[in-house]
mmCIF file of C-alpha atoms in Angstrom:
data_model
loop_
_atom_site.group_PDB
_atom_site.id
_atom_site.type_symbol
_atom_site.label_atom_id
_atom_site.label_comp_id
_atom_site.label_asym_id
_atom_site.label_seq_id
_atom_site.Cartn_x
_atom_site.Cartn_y
_atom_site.Cartn_z
ATOM 1 C CA MET A 1 -8.150 -30.770 13.486
ATOM 2 C CA ILE A 2 -7.064 -27.528 15.219
ATOM 3 C CA ASN A 3 -7.418 -28.047 18.930
ATOM 4 C CA ALA A 4 -7.435 -25.573 21.694
ATOM 5 C CA THR A 5 -3.799 -26.041 22.432
ATOM 6 C CA THR A 6 -2.851 -25.316 18.787
ATOM 7 C CA THR A 7 -5.034 -22.155 18.819
ATOM 8 C CA ILE A 8 -3.439 -20.839 22.075
ATOM 9 C CA THR A 9 0.039 -21.613 20.494
ATOM 10 C CA ALA A 10 -0.841 -19.573 17.450
ATOM 11 C CA GLN A 11 -2.053 -16.659 19.631
ATOM 12 C CA LEU A 12 1.060 -16.736 21.679
ATOM 13 C CA ARG A 13 3.160 -16.782 18.549
ATOM 14 C CA ASN A 14 1.328 -13.803 16.980
ATOM 15 C CA LEU A 15 1.539 -12.039 20.296
ATOM 16 C CA LEU A 16 5.349 -12.611 20.357
ATOM 17 C CA ILE A 17 5.654 -11.323 16.776
ATOM 18 C CA ILE A 18 3.816 -8.232 17.637
ATOM 19 C CA ILE A 19 6.140 -7.570 20.653
ATOM 20 C CA LEU A 20 9.185 -8.279 18.515
ATOM 21 C CA CYS A 21 8.010 -5.822 15.908
ATOM 22 C CA ILE A 22 7.335 -3.009 18.307
ATOM 23 C CA GLY A 23 10.760 -3.633 19.951
ATOM 24 C CA LEU A 24 12.392 -3.450 16.538
ATOM 25 C CA LEU A 25 10.649 -0.122 15.691
ATOM 26 C CA MET A 26 11.891 1.247 19.094
ATOM 27 C CA ALA A 27 15.571 -0.015 18.319
ATOM 28 C CA ILE A 28 15.524 1.431 14.834
ATOM 29 C CA ASN A 29 14.313 4.783 16.145
ATOM 30 C CA ALA A 30 16.960 4.893 18.859
ATOM 31 C CA LEU A 31 19.990 3.477 17.048
ATOM 32 C CA PHE A 32 19.838 4.752 13.516
ATOM 33 C CA ASN A 33 20.123 8.099 11.914
ATOM 34 C CA ASP A 34 17.493 10.241 10.205
ATOM 35 C CA TYR A 35 18.186 8.876 6.671
ATOM 36 C CA ILE A 36 17.710 5.276 7.701
ATOM 37 C CA ILE A 37 14.551 6.120 9.804
ATOM 38 C CA ARG A 38 13.093 7.955 6.756
ATOM 39 C CA VAL A 39 13.741 5.012 4.399
ATOM 40 C CA THR A 40 12.264 2.578 6.775
ATOM 41 C CA SER A 41 9.288 4.659 7.234
ATOM 42 C CA THR A 42 8.802 4.899 3.440
ATOM 43 C CA ILE A 43 9.037 1.100 3.345
ATOM 44 C CA PHE A 44 6.375 0.823 5.967
ATOM 45 C CA VAL A 45 4.049 3.041 4.130
ATOM 46 C CA PHE A 46 4.435 1.061 0.930
ATOM 47 C CA MET A 47 3.851 -2.166 2.849
ATOM 48 C CA ILE A 48 0.467 -0.832 3.882
ATOM 49 C CA LEU A 49 -0.331 0.147 0.268
ATOM 50 C CA ALA A 50 0.945 -3.162 -1.223
ATOM 51 C CA VAL A 51 -0.842 -5.410 1.336
ATOM 52 C CA SER A 52 -4.188 -3.582 0.720
ATOM 53 C CA TYR A 53 -3.710 -3.507 -3.130
ATOM 54 C CA ASN A 54 -2.861 -7.244 -3.154
ATOM 55 C CA LEU A 55 -6.283 -8.027 -1.374
ATOM 56 C CA ILE A 56 -8.388 -6.724 -4.333
ATOM 57 C CA ASN A 57 -5.815 -7.564 -7.041
ATOM 58 C CA GLY A 58 -4.162 -10.857 -5.861
ATOM 59 C CA VAL A 59 -6.592 -12.500 -3.397
ATOM 60 C CA THR A 60 -9.850 -11.438 -5.101
ATOM 61 C CA GLY A 61 -8.440 -11.503 -8.670
ATOM 62 C CA GLN A 62 -9.979 -8.061 -9.812
ATOM 63 C CA LEU A 63 -7.521 -6.265 -12.018
ATOM 64 C CA SER A 64 -7.876 -2.815 -10.464
ATOM 65 C CA LEU A 65 -5.653 0.166 -11.373
ATOM 66 C CA GLU A 66 -7.114 2.636 -8.834
ATOM 67 C CA PRO A 67 -4.710 2.781 -5.843
ATOM 68 C CA ASN A 68 -3.281 6.223 -6.736
ATOM 69 C CA GLY A 69 -6.791 7.693 -6.482
ATOM 70 C CA PHE A 70 -7.436 6.372 -2.936
ATOM 71 C CA VAL A 71 -4.047 7.246 -1.800
ATOM 72 C CA ALA A 72 -4.555 10.798 -3.114
ATOM 73 C CA ILE A 73 -7.721 11.022 -1.138
ATOM 74 C CA GLY A 74 -6.115 9.800 2.048
ATOM 75 C CA ALA A 75 -3.276 12.289 1.585
ATOM 76 C CA TYR A 76 -5.395 15.275 0.898
ATOM 77 C CA VAL A 77 -7.814 14.597 3.766
ATOM 78 C CA THR A 78 -5.018 14.147 6.256
ATOM 79 C CA ALA A 79 -3.163 17.259 5.162
ATOM 80 C CA ILE A 80 -6.308 19.405 5.115
ATOM 81 C CA LEU A 81 -7.392 18.191 8.660
ATOM 82 C CA ILE A 82 -3.961 18.614 10.436
ATOM 83 C CA LEU A 83 -3.061 21.972 8.820
ATOM 84 C CA SER A 84 -4.068 24.972 10.830
ATOM 85 C CA SER A 85 -6.504 27.600 9.420
ATOM 86 C CA ASP A 86 -3.732 30.296 9.473
ATOM 87 C CA SER A 87 -1.396 27.911 7.523
ATOM 88 C CA LYS A 88 -4.166 27.302 4.906
ATOM 89 C CA LEU A 89 -4.782 30.995 4.545
ATOM 90 C CA ASP A 90 -1.044 31.686 3.939
ATOM 91 C CA MET A 91 -0.711 28.632 1.806
ATOM 92 C CA TYR A 92 -3.492 28.741 -0.811
ATOM 93 C CA GLU A 93 -2.276 31.000 -3.662
ATOM 94 C CA MET A 94 -4.533 29.994 -6.602
ATOM 95 C CA ALA A 95 -7.768 30.607 -4.785
ATOM 96 C CA THR A 96 -9.204 31.378 -1.361
ATOM 97 C CA PRO A 97 -9.739 28.185 0.532
ATOM 98 C CA SER A 98 -13.432 27.234 1.044
ATOM 99 C CA ALA A 99 -15.175 27.684 4.248
ATOM 100 C CA VAL A 100 -15.246 23.981 4.927
ATOM 101 C CA VAL A 101 -11.470 23.670 4.380
ATOM 102 C CA LEU A 102 -10.762 26.441 6.848
ATOM 103 C CA ALA A 103 -13.203 25.077 9.402
ATOM 104 C CA VAL A 104 -12.141 21.466 9.545
ATOM 105 C CA HIS A 105 -9.276 20.438 11.817
ATOM 106 C CA ALA A 106 -8.340 17.316 13.681
ATOM 107 C CA SER A 107 -5.292 15.732 15.359
ATOM 108 C CA PHE A 108 -3.119 13.189 13.498
ATOM 109 C CA LEU A 109 -4.684 9.857 14.438
ATOM 110 C CA PRO A 110 -8.366 10.956 13.951
ATOM 111 C CA ALA A 111 -7.245 12.534 10.613
ATOM 112 C CA LEU A 112 -5.739 9.171 9.513
ATOM 113 C CA LEU A 113 -8.968 7.227 10.461
ATOM 114 C CA LEU A 114 -11.044 9.815 8.631
ATOM 115 C CA SER A 115 -8.815 9.591 5.649
ATOM 116 C CA GLY A 116 -9.386 5.778 5.469
ATOM 117 C CA ILE A 117 -13.052 6.066 5.984
ATOM 118 C CA CYS A 118 -13.493 8.763 3.178
ATOM 119 C CA ALA A 119 -11.540 6.447 0.763
ATOM 120 C CA ALA A 120 -13.610 3.454 1.698
ATOM 121 C CA LEU A 121 -16.814 5.323 1.152
ATOM 122 C CA VAL A 122 -15.738 6.588 -2.261
ATOM 123 C CA ALA A 123 -14.831 2.859 -3.040
ATOM 124 C CA VAL A 124 -18.384 1.643 -2.014
ATOM 125 C CA CYS A 125 -19.885 4.218 -4.316
ATOM 126 C CA LEU A 126 -17.554 3.478 -7.116
ATOM 127 C CA ALA A 127 -18.175 -0.212 -6.663
ATOM 128 C CA PHE A 128 -21.718 -0.061 -8.285
ATOM 129 C CA PRO A 129 -20.536 1.026 -11.764
ATOM 130 C CA VAL A 130 -17.018 -0.587 -11.618
ATOM 131 C CA PHE A 131 -18.214 -4.275 -10.888
ATOM 132 C CA ARG A 132 -20.655 -4.192 -13.702
ATOM 133 C CA VAL A 133 -17.630 -5.224 -15.885
ATOM 134 C CA ARG A 134 -14.783 -7.671 -15.535
ATOM 135 C CA GLY A 135 -11.252 -8.333 -16.544
ATOM 136 C CA ASP A 136 -9.679 -5.708 -18.905
ATOM 137 C CA TYR A 137 -12.717 -3.524 -18.836
ATOM 138 C CA LEU A 138 -12.443 -3.331 -14.994
ATOM 139 C CA ALA A 139 -8.902 -2.236 -15.300
ATOM 140 C CA ILE A 140 -9.842 0.529 -17.812
ATOM 141 C CA VAL A 141 -12.607 1.799 -15.592
ATOM 142 C CA THR A 142 -10.449 1.931 -12.417
ATOM 143 C CA LEU A 143 -7.672 3.470 -14.430
ATOM 144 C CA GLY A 144 -9.890 6.275 -15.348
ATOM 145 C CA PHE A 145 -10.808 6.891 -11.717
ATOM 146 C CA GLY A 146 -7.258 7.677 -10.934
ATOM 147 C CA PHE A 147 -7.047 10.190 -13.589
ATOM 148 C CA ILE A 148 -10.415 11.736 -12.470
ATOM 149 C CA ILE A 149 -9.000 12.228 -8.891
ATOM 150 C CA LYS A 150 -5.932 13.767 -10.177
ATOM 151 C CA ILE A 151 -7.875 16.228 -12.452
ATOM 152 C CA LEU A 152 -10.269 17.026 -9.692
ATOM 153 C CA ALA A 153 -7.181 17.909 -7.388
ATOM 154 C CA ILE A 154 -5.856 20.271 -10.138
ATOM 155 C CA ASN A 155 -9.088 21.952 -10.953
ATOM 156 C CA ASN A 156 -10.261 22.579 -7.377
ATOM 157 C CA PRO A 157 -7.789 25.094 -5.967
ATOM 158 C CA GLN A 158 -10.224 26.256 -3.328
ATOM 159 C CA ILE A 159 -9.833 22.615 -1.771
ATOM 160 C CA THR A 160 -6.559 21.392 -2.848
ATOM 161 C CA ASN A 161 -4.562 24.413 -3.817
ATOM 162 C CA GLY A 162 -4.502 23.131 -7.361
ATOM 163 C CA ALA A 163 -1.389 22.100 -9.078
ATOM 164 C CA ILE A 164 0.738 23.849 -6.400
ATOM 165 C CA GLY A 165 -0.423 21.271 -3.827
ATOM 166 C CA LEU A 166 -0.058 21.576 0.045
ATOM 167 C CA ASN A 167 3.241 22.445 1.552
ATOM 168 C CA ASP A 168 4.578 22.577 5.237
ATOM 169 C CA ILE A 169 2.415 19.718 6.346
ATOM 170 C CA PRO A 170 3.160 18.943 10.111
ATOM 171 C CA GLN A 171 5.148 15.790 10.487
ATOM 172 C CA GLN A 172 3.883 13.670 13.364
ATOM 173 C CA PRO A 173 6.506 13.017 16.101
ATOM 174 C CA HIS A 174 7.740 9.482 16.175
ATOM 175 C CA LEU A 175 6.316 8.932 12.690
ATOM 176 C CA LEU A 176 8.379 5.750 12.219
ATOM 177 C CA PHE A 177 6.413 4.093 15.097
ATOM 178 C CA TRP A 178 3.086 5.080 13.641
ATOM 179 C CA CYS A 179 4.144 3.874 10.118
ATOM 180 C CA GLY A 180 5.406 0.597 11.469
ATOM 181 C CA LEU A 181 2.359 0.062 13.869
ATOM 182 C CA SER A 182 -0.093 0.836 10.860
ATOM 183 C CA ALA A 183 1.765 -1.653 8.593
ATOM 184 C CA LEU A 184 1.545 -4.198 11.345
ATOM 185 C CA LEU A 185 -2.216 -3.662 11.895
ATOM 186 C CA ALA A 186 -2.909 -3.647 8.135
ATOM 187 C CA THR A 187 -1.039 -6.915 7.737
ATOM 188 C CA GLY A 188 -2.680 -8.624 10.547
ATOM 189 C CA LEU A 189 -6.233 -7.494 9.726
ATOM 190 C CA VAL A 190 -5.849 -8.362 5.951
ATOM 191 C CA LEU A 191 -4.537 -11.770 6.944
ATOM 192 C CA GLN A 192 -7.485 -12.431 9.207
ATOM 193 C CA LEU A 193 -9.817 -11.416 6.427
ATOM 194 C CA VAL A 194 -8.101 -13.608 3.904
ATOM 195 C CA TRP A 195 -8.268 -16.538 6.369
ATOM 196 C CA SER A 196 -11.942 -16.094 7.119
ATOM 197 C CA LYS A 197 -14.857 -17.354 5.196
ATOM 198 C CA TYR A 198 -14.942 -14.005 3.331
ATOM 199 C CA GLY A 199 -11.396 -14.685 2.167
ATOM 200 C CA ARG A 200 -12.448 -18.010 0.886
ATOM 201 C CA MET A 201 -15.053 -16.512 -1.109
ATOM 202 C CA MET A 202 -12.689 -13.826 -2.451
ATOM 203 C CA LYS A 203 -10.395 -16.699 -3.731
ATOM 204 C CA ALA A 204 -13.322 -18.504 -5.184
ATOM 205 C CA ILE A 205 -14.197 -15.427 -7.221
ATOM 206 C CA ARG A 206 -10.529 -15.149 -8.276
ATOM 207 C CA ASP A 207 -10.505 -18.789 -9.412
ATOM 208 C CA ASP A 208 -13.773 -18.891 -11.244
ATOM 209 C CA GLU A 209 -16.404 -16.155 -10.634
ATOM 210 C CA ASP A 210 -19.157 -17.976 -12.509
ATOM 211 C CA ALA A 211 -18.643 -21.154 -10.411
ATOM 212 C CA ALA A 212 -18.784 -18.928 -7.247
ATOM 213 C CA ILE A 213 -21.972 -17.404 -8.283
ATOM 214 C CA ALA A 214 -23.478 -20.954 -9.031
ATOM 215 C CA MET A 215 -22.347 -21.890 -5.405
ATOM 216 C CA GLY A 216 -24.504 -18.985 -4.100
ATOM 217 C CA VAL A 217 -21.717 -16.468 -3.440
ATOM 218 C CA ASN A 218 -22.856 -12.859 -3.509
ATOM 219 C CA THR A 219 -19.964 -11.800 -5.677
ATOM 220 C CA PHE A 220 -20.932 -8.129 -5.839
ATOM 221 C CA ARG A 221 -20.894 -7.884 -1.918
ATOM 222 C CA ILE A 222 -17.613 -9.785 -1.620
ATOM 223 C CA LYS A 223 -15.802 -7.765 -4.324
ATOM 224 C CA THR A 224 -17.125 -4.541 -2.700
ATOM 225 C CA CYS A 225 -15.943 -5.618 0.737
ATOM 226 C CA ALA A 226 -12.475 -6.341 -0.702
ATOM 227 C CA PHE A 227 -12.628 -2.982 -2.672
ATOM 228 C CA ALA A 228 -13.611 -0.905 0.428
ATOM 229 C CA THR A 229 -11.065 -2.723 2.722
ATOM 230 C CA SER A 230 -8.428 -2.075 0.268
ATOM 231 C CA ALA A 231 -9.357 1.640 -0.172
ATOM 232 C CA PHE A 232 -9.509 2.044 3.618
ATOM 233 C CA PHE A 233 -5.916 1.041 4.104
ATOM 234 C CA GLU A 234 -4.832 2.831 1.028
ATOM 235 C CA GLY A 235 -6.302 6.039 2.419
ATOM 236 C CA ILE A 236 -4.417 5.622 5.685
ATOM 237 C CA GLY A 237 -1.210 4.920 3.667
ATOM 238 C CA GLY A 238 -1.843 8.119 1.788
ATOM 239 C CA GLY A 239 -2.268 10.114 5.013
ATOM 240 C CA LEU A 240 0.957 8.645 6.306
ATOM 241 C CA MET A 241 2.763 9.553 3.165
ATOM 242 C CA ALA A 242 1.532 13.147 3.355
ATOM 243 C CA SER A 243 2.962 13.608 6.859
ATOM 244 C CA LEU A 244 6.154 11.793 5.905
ATOM 245 C CA LEU A 245 6.826 13.834 2.885
ATOM 246 C CA THR A 246 5.360 17.190 4.393
ATOM 247 C CA THR A 247 4.311 18.216 0.914
ATOM 248 C CA ILE A 248 1.934 16.804 -1.641
ATOM 249 C CA SER A 249 0.769 17.693 -5.064
ATOM 250 C CA PRO A 250 -1.418 15.991 -7.759
ATOM 251 C CA GLY A 251 1.662 14.890 -9.714
ATOM 252 C CA LEU A 252 2.672 12.713 -6.784
ATOM 253 C CA PHE A 253 -0.433 10.466 -7.448
ATOM 254 C CA ASP A 254 -0.175 9.683 -11.034
ATOM 255 C CA PHE A 255 -0.295 6.096 -12.636
ATOM 256 C CA MET A 256 3.317 5.482 -11.834
ATOM 257 C CA LEU A 257 2.461 5.002 -8.055
ATOM 258 C CA THR A 258 -0.022 2.276 -9.131
ATOM 259 C CA PHE A 259 2.483 0.670 -11.497
ATOM 260 C CA GLN A 260 5.023 0.560 -8.619
ATOM 261 C CA LEU A 261 2.631 -1.187 -6.448
ATOM 262 C CA LEU A 262 1.756 -3.549 -9.261
ATOM 263 C CA ILE A 263 5.393 -4.323 -9.627
ATOM 264 C CA ILE A 264 5.701 -4.992 -5.799
ATOM 265 C CA ILE A 265 2.712 -7.459 -5.617
ATOM 266 C CA VAL A 266 3.647 -9.386 -8.800
ATOM 267 C CA LEU A 267 7.185 -9.755 -7.709
ATOM 268 C CA GLY A 268 6.147 -11.033 -4.295
ATOM 269 C CA GLY A 269 3.558 -13.228 -5.720
ATOM 270 C CA LEU A 270 -0.111 -12.342 -6.481
ATOM 271 C CA GLY A 271 -2.359 -13.368 -3.702
ATOM 272 C CA SER A 272 0.402 -13.695 -1.072
ATOM 273 C CA THR A 273 0.404 -11.059 1.778
ATOM 274 C CA THR A 274 3.921 -12.191 2.809
ATOM 275 C CA GLY A 275 5.039 -11.780 -0.877
ATOM 276 C CA ALA A 276 3.737 -8.253 -0.775
ATOM 277 C CA LEU A 277 5.808 -7.476 2.147
ATOM 278 C CA LEU A 278 8.818 -9.097 0.591
ATOM 279 C CA GLY A 279 8.356 -7.237 -2.579
ATOM 280 C CA THR A 280 8.035 -3.987 -0.834
ATOM 281 C CA VAL A 281 11.400 -4.386 0.897
ATOM 282 C CA LEU A 282 13.100 -5.372 -2.405
ATOM 283 C CA VAL A 283 11.536 -2.799 -4.677
ATOM 284 C CA VAL A 284 11.491 0.247 -2.358
ATOM 285 C CA GLY A 285 14.653 -0.759 -0.548
ATOM 286 C CA SER A 286 16.576 -1.293 -3.796
ATOM 287 C CA ALA A 287 15.949 2.314 -4.819
ATOM 288 C CA GLU A 288 18.226 3.264 -1.887
ATOM 289 C CA TRP A 289 20.582 0.229 -1.814
ATOM 290 C CA LEU A 290 21.587 0.724 -5.467
ATOM 291 C CA ARG A 291 21.908 4.554 -5.203
ATOM 292 C CA PHE A 292 25.802 4.121 -5.168
ATOM 293 C CA LEU A 293 25.531 3.082 -8.883
ATOM 294 C CA ASP A 294 24.511 6.598 -9.875
ATOM 295 C CA GLN A 295 27.662 7.937 -8.360
ATOM 296 C CA PRO A 296 31.191 8.221 -9.909
ATOM 297 C CA LEU A 297 32.610 4.621 -9.971
ATOM 298 C CA SER A 298 36.118 3.310 -9.852
ATOM 299 C CA LEU A 299 37.405 -0.156 -10.679
ATOM 300 C CA PHE A 300 40.942 -1.228 -9.367
ATOM 301 C CA GLY A 301 42.069 2.439 -9.030
ATOM 302 C CA TYR A 302 40.669 3.446 -12.454
ATOM 303 C CA ASP A 303 38.045 6.200 -12.536
ATOM 304 C CA LEU A 304 35.048 4.929 -14.643
ATOM 305 C CA GLY A 305 33.075 8.096 -14.289
ATOM 306 C CA ALA A 306 29.426 8.363 -13.440
ATOM 307 C CA PHE A 307 26.509 6.637 -15.282
ATOM 308 C CA PRO A 308 23.424 8.463 -14.462
ATOM 309 C CA GLY A 309 20.361 5.999 -14.548
ATOM 310 C CA LEU A 310 22.545 2.848 -13.963
ATOM 311 C CA ARG A 311 20.706 2.186 -10.901
ATOM 312 C CA MET A 312 17.487 1.709 -12.702
ATOM 313 C CA VAL A 313 19.127 -0.349 -15.476
ATOM 314 C CA VAL A 314 20.473 -2.847 -12.805
ATOM 315 C CA PHE A 315 17.215 -2.777 -10.935
ATOM 316 C CA SER A 316 15.352 -3.638 -14.211
ATOM 317 C CA LEU A 317 17.750 -6.431 -14.990
ATOM 318 C CA VAL A 318 17.272 -8.014 -11.539
ATOM 319 C CA LEU A 319 13.535 -7.867 -11.927
ATOM 320 C CA LEU A 320 13.788 -9.454 -15.303
ATOM 321 C CA ILE A 321 15.924 -12.220 -13.984
ATOM 322 C CA ILE A 322 13.615 -12.917 -10.982
ATOM 323 C CA MET A 323 10.477 -13.019 -13.134
ATOM 324 C CA LEU A 324 12.140 -15.450 -15.634
ATOM 325 C CA PHE A 325 12.859 -18.026 -12.875
ATOM 326 C CA ALA A 326 9.879 -17.268 -10.618
ATOM 327 C CA ARG A 327 6.846 -17.086 -12.935
ATOM 328 C CA GLU A 328 4.449 -16.752 -10.061
ATOM 329 C CA GLY A 329 6.527 -14.382 -8.011
ATOM 330 C CA LEU A 330 8.996 -15.157 -5.183
ATOM 331 C CA LEU A 331 6.359 -16.717 -3.032
ATOM 332 C CA GLY A 332 3.486 -17.466 -5.437
ATOM 333 C CA LYS A 333 0.212 -17.609 -3.344
ATOM 334 C CA LYS A 334 1.966 -19.020 -0.189
ATOM 335 C CA GLU A 335 2.158 -17.496 3.183
ATOM 336 C CA VAL A 336 5.190 -17.963 5.364
ATOM 337 C CA TRP A 337 3.341 -17.886 8.588
ATOM 338 C CA GLN A 338 0.127 -19.730 7.527
ATOM 339 C CA LEU A 339 -1.171 -22.063 10.167
ATOM 340 C CA ARG A 340 -0.752 -25.581 8.893
ATOM 341 C CA ARG A 341 -2.995 -28.355 10.217
ATOM 342 C CA LYS A 342 -1.247 -31.424 11.442
ATOM 343 C CA GLY A 343 -1.484 -34.222 8.872
ATOM 344 C CA ALA A 344 -3.046 -31.965 6.205
ATOM 345 C CA PRO A 345 -1.353 -30.875 2.960
ATOM 346 C CA TYR A 346 -0.237 -27.448 2.657
ATOM 347 C CA ASP A 347 -2.904 -25.184 0.924
ATOM 348 C CA SER A 348 -1.034 -22.650 -1.291
ATOM 349 C CA LYS A 349 -4.192 -20.857 -2.145
#
């Protein structure tokens, strides 16, 4: 049994982790150059996306291919809100911006929150038709949603500036801190949800949805909860991405973004929040760590020339080797920091 002392110890441990993470963010911001800060910020953004995507796909077991759509919603909402009216008038070339687009404005943090709320509301509305199907059919339906969002962004230039997209988006000062803090909050809240009774019901749906229904679980409500929570954090991640890149366009939110997130959570281990974080570091970080392979190479003084694309070849081989020897991902369904009851077996689920 978990006693009061164990609970206090766990709370102190979590507080210590938060303090160490904030200190690490401040140290990175003070000690490293802009390139490392930008790469680290990108990793934090993808951590938010991977952790939230793992909630619906790994924990709840719903094969959803929609993240690019919710990320696009968050990015466009944040960009439209933080851009000034004069910037919008100068930027929109394909059509005159609508009156609503010109009227709305908010500072960065309220814009991020509104981005998450908008994505979550769309997810709730989408849940009614989406969760009438299961398995591969669910994947097809959610995949279509991502394409619909991209087409709407292209064909509504009075709102999104069409295929040109939005440029000169203001970058929030100390963006590394906000990206890191958002990743920390997203991870903590998702873990609390996973460890709660709702998380246990999500896992029950993943393991056997018919059995969960027989036990009295309202599967539609639980799946909608996971779907909306995932969309909320994906919307926030999209808003941070817009501020980090300072330019967005519909082409940025195609299926390749969803595919990259799918690689991350499968590599780390479907159902493991810790695995999603580890997978993000490996996948997103490798894109930079292996960049030297695309440059001219030399071996023992001999010039080997340049091999464009060698980086992706090596990265693909590494993924292949990992998945051959770790069929359930690097961590499976385990959590590194999961609280273990004294005398109880470790629950990997």
